[in-house]
Amino acid sequence: MSNAHQEAKDMSTAQPGTSGNGGPLEGAVVAVAGAGGPAGHAALLRLAEAGAVVVGADADVERLAQGVDAARFAHGGATVTGDTVDLLDPAAARAWADRTEKEFGRIDGLVHLVGGWRGSATFAETDLADWDHLDRLLVRTVQHTSLAFEGALKRSGNGRFLLISAAGASKPTAGNAAYSAAKAAAEAWTLALADAFRKAGGESGPAAAAAILVVKALVHDAMRAERPQAKFAGFTDVKDLAGSIVDTWTRPAEEVNGKRLWLTPQP
């Protein structure tokens, strides 16, 4: 058995939580940043179903509570908690990571789902205030969470830092200059973290992985209900995204680290 597979096995037999459903992430502790949105709710559900202890964070107390309660109700016995964290504050992000590791003894994943969009009709109409907003939302939160969680993810033995990105980062359009640039910056930062994991692993390979899951856009049931005639071609359902998040732990860290995992056709 390879070291990576042995590490995954070791993680699955750890018992920091009490979910006890025998899922593929049994005993793992996974933090979800941006857990209050539709993608966050889906991730909380799927991670709990997979057996993980799930620690969600969001700035919106009500939406976070809804997601946490839904995941607990759907998977009785699962440990799902929620913290209101200002991820624009690096000290708050680090305190969240430290508190989580102290309470549960380990952290095996950070899923970054903090999102947002602003754009314009043409390139010339781009408002640089949009860049300021998206830089904070899409870049700073990645910087703060990655710096806060890096140490714990390396200590996990099979940790994952997962950024959800958009195909537009690789093929920007005129009206999405600020959004695409922010996503590209977040991707570059995540790949730098992947290189840190690679270097830390040395000849034996990385013990943790940073990867990017790329979608065209996301869709969920409420969007379909609001626009029943829309086809949402090429969109990724948030439930499918959640499944792909869990799947990254089924592969050795070396196969995932530093990769863009495309959930939509690559441009």
PDB file of C-alpha atoms in Angstrom, residues 130-257:
ATOM      1  CA  ASP A 130     -15.968  46.120  -8.396  1.00  0.00           C
ATOM      2  CA  TRP A 131     -12.332  45.055  -8.306  1.00  0.00           C
ATOM      3  CA  ASP A 132     -11.932  46.386  -4.765  1.00  0.00           C
ATOM      4  CA  HIS A 133     -15.005  44.405  -3.687  1.00  0.00           C
ATOM      5  CA  LEU A 134     -14.002  41.178  -5.453  1.00  0.00           C
ATOM      6  CA  ASP A 135     -10.401  41.415  -4.299  1.00  0.00           C
ATOM      7  CA  ARG A 136     -11.616  41.355  -0.706  1.00  0.00           C
ATOM      8  CA  LEU A 137     -14.220  38.664  -1.267  1.00  0.00           C
ATOM      9  CA  LEU A 138     -12.436  36.267  -3.645  1.00  0.00           C
ATOM     10  CA  VAL A 139      -8.738  36.845  -2.948  1.00  0.00           C
ATOM     11  CA  ARG A 140      -8.280  38.063   0.605  1.00  0.00           C
ATOM     12  CA  THR A 141     -10.458  35.338   2.082  1.00  0.00           C
ATOM     13  CA  VAL A 142      -8.382  32.709   0.237  1.00  0.00           C
ATOM     14  CA  GLN A 143      -5.179  34.257   1.544  1.00  0.00           C
ATOM     15  CA  HIS A 144      -6.412  34.404   5.111  1.00  0.00           C
ATOM     16  CA  THR A 145      -7.861  30.875   5.238  1.00  0.00           C
ATOM     17  CA  SER A 146      -4.880  29.245   3.514  1.00  0.00           C
ATOM     18  CA  LEU A 147      -2.380  30.901   5.839  1.00  0.00           C
ATOM     19  CA  ALA A 148      -4.520  30.001   8.857  1.00  0.00           C
ATOM     20  CA  PHE A 149      -5.104  26.351   7.951  1.00  0.00           C
ATOM     21  CA  GLU A 150      -1.830  25.341   6.234  1.00  0.00           C
ATOM     22  CA  GLY A 151      -0.158  23.953   9.330  1.00  0.00           C
ATOM     23  CA  ALA A 152      -3.132  21.873  10.432  1.00  0.00           C
ATOM     24  CA  LEU A 153      -3.637  20.481   6.921  1.00  0.00           C
ATOM     25  CA  LYS A 154      -0.021  19.342   6.784  1.00  0.00           C
ATOM     26  CA  ARG A 155      -0.362  17.735  10.211  1.00  0.00           C
ATOM     27  CA  SER A 156      -3.488  15.867   9.069  1.00  0.00           C
ATOM     28  CA  GLY A 157      -1.548  13.437   6.891  1.00  0.00           C
ATOM     29  CA  ASN A 158      -4.158  13.648   4.103  1.00  0.00           C
ATOM     30  CA  GLY A 159      -5.356  17.257   4.184  1.00  0.00           C
ATOM     31  CA  ARG A 160      -7.116  19.133   1.408  1.00  0.00           C
ATOM     32  CA  PHE A 161      -7.401  22.852   0.612  1.00  0.00           C
ATOM     33  CA  LEU A 162     -10.054  23.138  -2.094  1.00  0.00           C
ATOM     34  CA  LEU A 163     -10.786  26.335  -3.994  1.00  0.00           C
ATOM     35  CA  ILE A 164     -13.922  26.568  -6.103  1.00  0.00           C
ATOM     36  CA  SER A 165     -13.133  28.639  -9.180  1.00  0.00           C
ATOM     37  CA  ALA A 166     -14.644  29.571 -12.530  1.00  0.00           C
ATOM     38  CA  ALA A 167     -13.684  28.806 -16.109  1.00  0.00           C
ATOM     39  CA  GLY A 168     -13.606  32.555 -16.718  1.00  0.00           C
ATOM     40  CA  ALA A 169     -10.305  32.752 -14.844  1.00  0.00           C
ATOM     41  CA  SER A 170      -8.682  30.941 -17.771  1.00  0.00           C
ATOM     42  CA  LYS A 171     -10.671  32.679 -20.522  1.00  0.00           C
ATOM     43  CA  PRO A 172     -11.769  36.156 -19.370  1.00  0.00           C
ATOM     44  CA  THR A 173     -14.492  38.043 -21.173  1.00  0.00           C
ATOM     45  CA  ALA A 174     -14.670  41.815 -21.651  1.00  0.00           C
ATOM     46  CA  GLY A 175     -17.394  42.427 -19.102  1.00  0.00           C
ATOM     47  CA  ASN A 176     -15.872  40.155 -16.467  1.00  0.00           C
ATOM     48  CA  ALA A 177     -12.429  41.719 -16.156  1.00  0.00           C
ATOM     49  CA  ALA A 178     -12.533  42.275 -12.399  1.00  0.00           C
ATOM     50  CA  TYR A 179     -14.191  38.939 -11.615  1.00  0.00           C
ATOM     51  CA  SER A 180     -11.885  36.885 -13.846  1.00  0.00           C
ATOM     52  CA  ALA A 181      -8.781  38.649 -12.557  1.00  0.00           C
ATOM     53  CA  ALA A 182      -9.798  38.014  -8.951  1.00  0.00           C
ATOM     54  CA  LYS A 183     -10.478  34.346  -9.644  1.00  0.00           C
ATOM     55  CA  ALA A 184      -7.134  34.015 -11.442  1.00  0.00           C
ATOM     56  CA  ALA A 185      -5.355  35.574  -8.466  1.00  0.00           C
ATOM     57  CA  ALA A 186      -7.075  33.170  -6.075  1.00  0.00           C
ATOM     58  CA  GLU A 187      -6.044  30.251  -8.285  1.00  0.00           C
ATOM     59  CA  ALA A 188      -2.417  31.408  -8.368  1.00  0.00           C
ATOM     60  CA  TRP A 189      -2.400  31.719  -4.581  1.00  0.00           C
ATOM     61  CA  THR A 190      -3.827  28.205  -4.216  1.00  0.00           C
ATOM     62  CA  LEU A 191      -1.204  26.777  -6.577  1.00  0.00           C
ATOM     63  CA  ALA A 192       1.499  28.442  -4.477  1.00  0.00           C
ATOM     64  CA  LEU A 193       0.087  26.631  -1.446  1.00  0.00           C
ATOM     65  CA  ALA A 194       0.223  23.407  -3.474  1.00  0.00           C
ATOM     66  CA  ASP A 195       3.903  24.029  -4.124  1.00  0.00           C
ATOM     67  CA  ALA A 196       4.461  24.499  -0.400  1.00  0.00           C
ATOM     68  CA  PHE A 197       2.813  21.123   0.235  1.00  0.00           C
ATOM     69  CA  ARG A 198       4.978  19.555  -2.490  1.00  0.00           C
ATOM     70  CA  LYS A 199       8.180  20.918  -1.014  1.00  0.00           C
ATOM     71  CA  ALA A 200       7.193  19.890   2.507  1.00  0.00           C
ATOM     72  CA  GLY A 201       6.585  16.319   1.338  1.00  0.00           C
ATOM     73  CA  GLY A 202      10.009  15.881  -0.222  1.00  0.00           C
ATOM     74  CA  GLU A 203      10.773  12.582  -1.926  1.00  0.00           C
ATOM     75  CA  SER A 204       7.836  10.806  -0.258  1.00  0.00           C
ATOM     76  CA  GLY A 205       5.347  13.150  -1.907  1.00  0.00           C
ATOM     77  CA  PRO A 206       2.965  15.698  -0.397  1.00  0.00           C
ATOM     78  CA  ALA A 207       0.981  14.739   2.693  1.00  0.00           C
ATOM     79  CA  ALA A 208      -1.640  17.364   1.835  1.00  0.00           C
ATOM     80  CA  ALA A 209      -3.072  18.770  -1.373  1.00  0.00           C
ATOM     81  CA  ALA A 210      -4.283  22.145  -2.587  1.00  0.00           C
ATOM     82  CA  ALA A 211      -6.498  21.901  -5.649  1.00  0.00           C
ATOM     83  CA  ILE A 212      -8.931  23.961  -7.702  1.00  0.00           C
ATOM     84  CA  LEU A 213     -12.364  22.707  -8.732  1.00  0.00           C
ATOM     85  CA  VAL A 214     -13.404  24.628 -11.836  1.00  0.00           C
ATOM     86  CA  VAL A 215     -16.999  25.232 -12.898  1.00  0.00           C
ATOM     87  CA  LYS A 216     -18.622  27.398 -15.545  1.00  0.00           C
ATOM     88  CA  ALA A 217     -21.243  28.476 -13.006  1.00  0.00           C
ATOM     89  CA  LEU A 218     -23.311  26.843 -10.300  1.00  0.00           C
ATOM     90  CA  VAL A 219     -27.008  26.019 -10.280  1.00  0.00           C
ATOM     91  CA  HIS A 220     -29.337  24.856  -7.523  1.00  0.00           C
ATOM     92  CA  ASP A 221     -32.982  23.907  -7.108  1.00  0.00           C
ATOM     93  CA  ALA A 222     -34.186  27.414  -6.212  1.00  0.00           C
ATOM     94  CA  MET A 223     -32.670  28.813  -9.409  1.00  0.00           C
ATOM     95  CA  ARG A 224     -34.459  26.188 -11.477  1.00  0.00           C
ATOM     96  CA  ALA A 225     -37.733  26.953  -9.719  1.00  0.00           C
ATOM     97  CA  GLU A 226     -37.342  30.666 -10.439  1.00  0.00           C
ATOM     98  CA  ARG A 227     -36.504  30.083 -14.116  1.00  0.00           C
ATOM     99  CA  PRO A 228     -38.205  26.835 -15.145  1.00  0.00           C
ATOM    100  CA  GLN A 229     -37.572  27.440 -18.849  1.00  0.00           C
ATOM    101  CA  ALA A 230     -33.837  28.028 -18.463  1.00  0.00           C
ATOM    102  CA  LYS A 231     -31.474  25.239 -19.506  1.00  0.00           C
ATOM    103  CA  PHE A 232     -28.429  26.334 -17.467  1.00  0.00           C
ATOM    104  CA  ALA A 233     -26.211  24.686 -20.078  1.00  0.00           C
ATOM    105  CA  GLY A 234     -22.800  23.740 -18.741  1.00  0.00           C
ATOM    106  CA  PHE A 235     -23.666  24.728 -15.176  1.00  0.00           C
ATOM    107  CA  THR A 236     -22.669  22.428 -12.312  1.00  0.00           C
ATOM    108  CA  ASP A 237     -25.332  21.513  -9.774  1.00  0.00           C
ATOM    109  CA  VAL A 238     -24.231  22.313  -6.230  1.00  0.00           C
ATOM    110  CA  LYS A 239     -24.948  18.711  -5.216  1.00  0.00           C
ATOM    111  CA  ASP A 240     -22.559  17.449  -7.918  1.00  0.00           C
ATOM    112  CA  LEU A 241     -19.949  19.931  -6.764  1.00  0.00           C
ATOM    113  CA  ALA A 242     -20.315  18.632  -3.216  1.00  0.00           C
ATOM    114  CA  GLY A 243     -19.785  15.088  -4.443  1.00  0.00           C
ATOM    115  CA  SER A 244     -16.632  16.129  -6.293  1.00  0.00           C
ATOM    116  CA  ILE A 245     -15.338  17.804  -3.139  1.00  0.00           C
ATOM    117  CA  VAL A 246     -15.650  14.552  -1.193  1.00  0.00           C
ATOM    118  CA  ASP A 247     -14.082  12.585  -4.053  1.00  0.00           C
ATOM    119  CA  THR A 248     -10.796  14.487  -3.727  1.00  0.00           C
ATOM    120  CA  TRP A 249     -10.066  12.502  -0.570  1.00  0.00           C
ATOM    121  CA  THR A 250     -10.431   9.188  -2.436  1.00  0.00           C
ATOM    122  CA  ARG A 251      -7.300   9.932  -4.495  1.00  0.00           C
ATOM    123  CA  PRO A 252      -3.735  10.182  -3.165  1.00  0.00           C
ATOM    124  CA  ALA A 253      -2.661  13.718  -2.329  1.00  0.00           C
ATOM    125  CA  GLU A 254       0.052  13.613  -4.997  1.00  0.00           C
ATOM    126  CA  GLU A 255      -2.568  13.081  -7.724  1.00  0.00           C
ATOM    127  CA  VAL A 256      -4.653  16.048  -6.568  1.00  0.00           C
ATOM    128  CA  ASN A 257      -2.065  18.563  -5.416  1.00  0.00           C
TER     129      ASN A 257
END
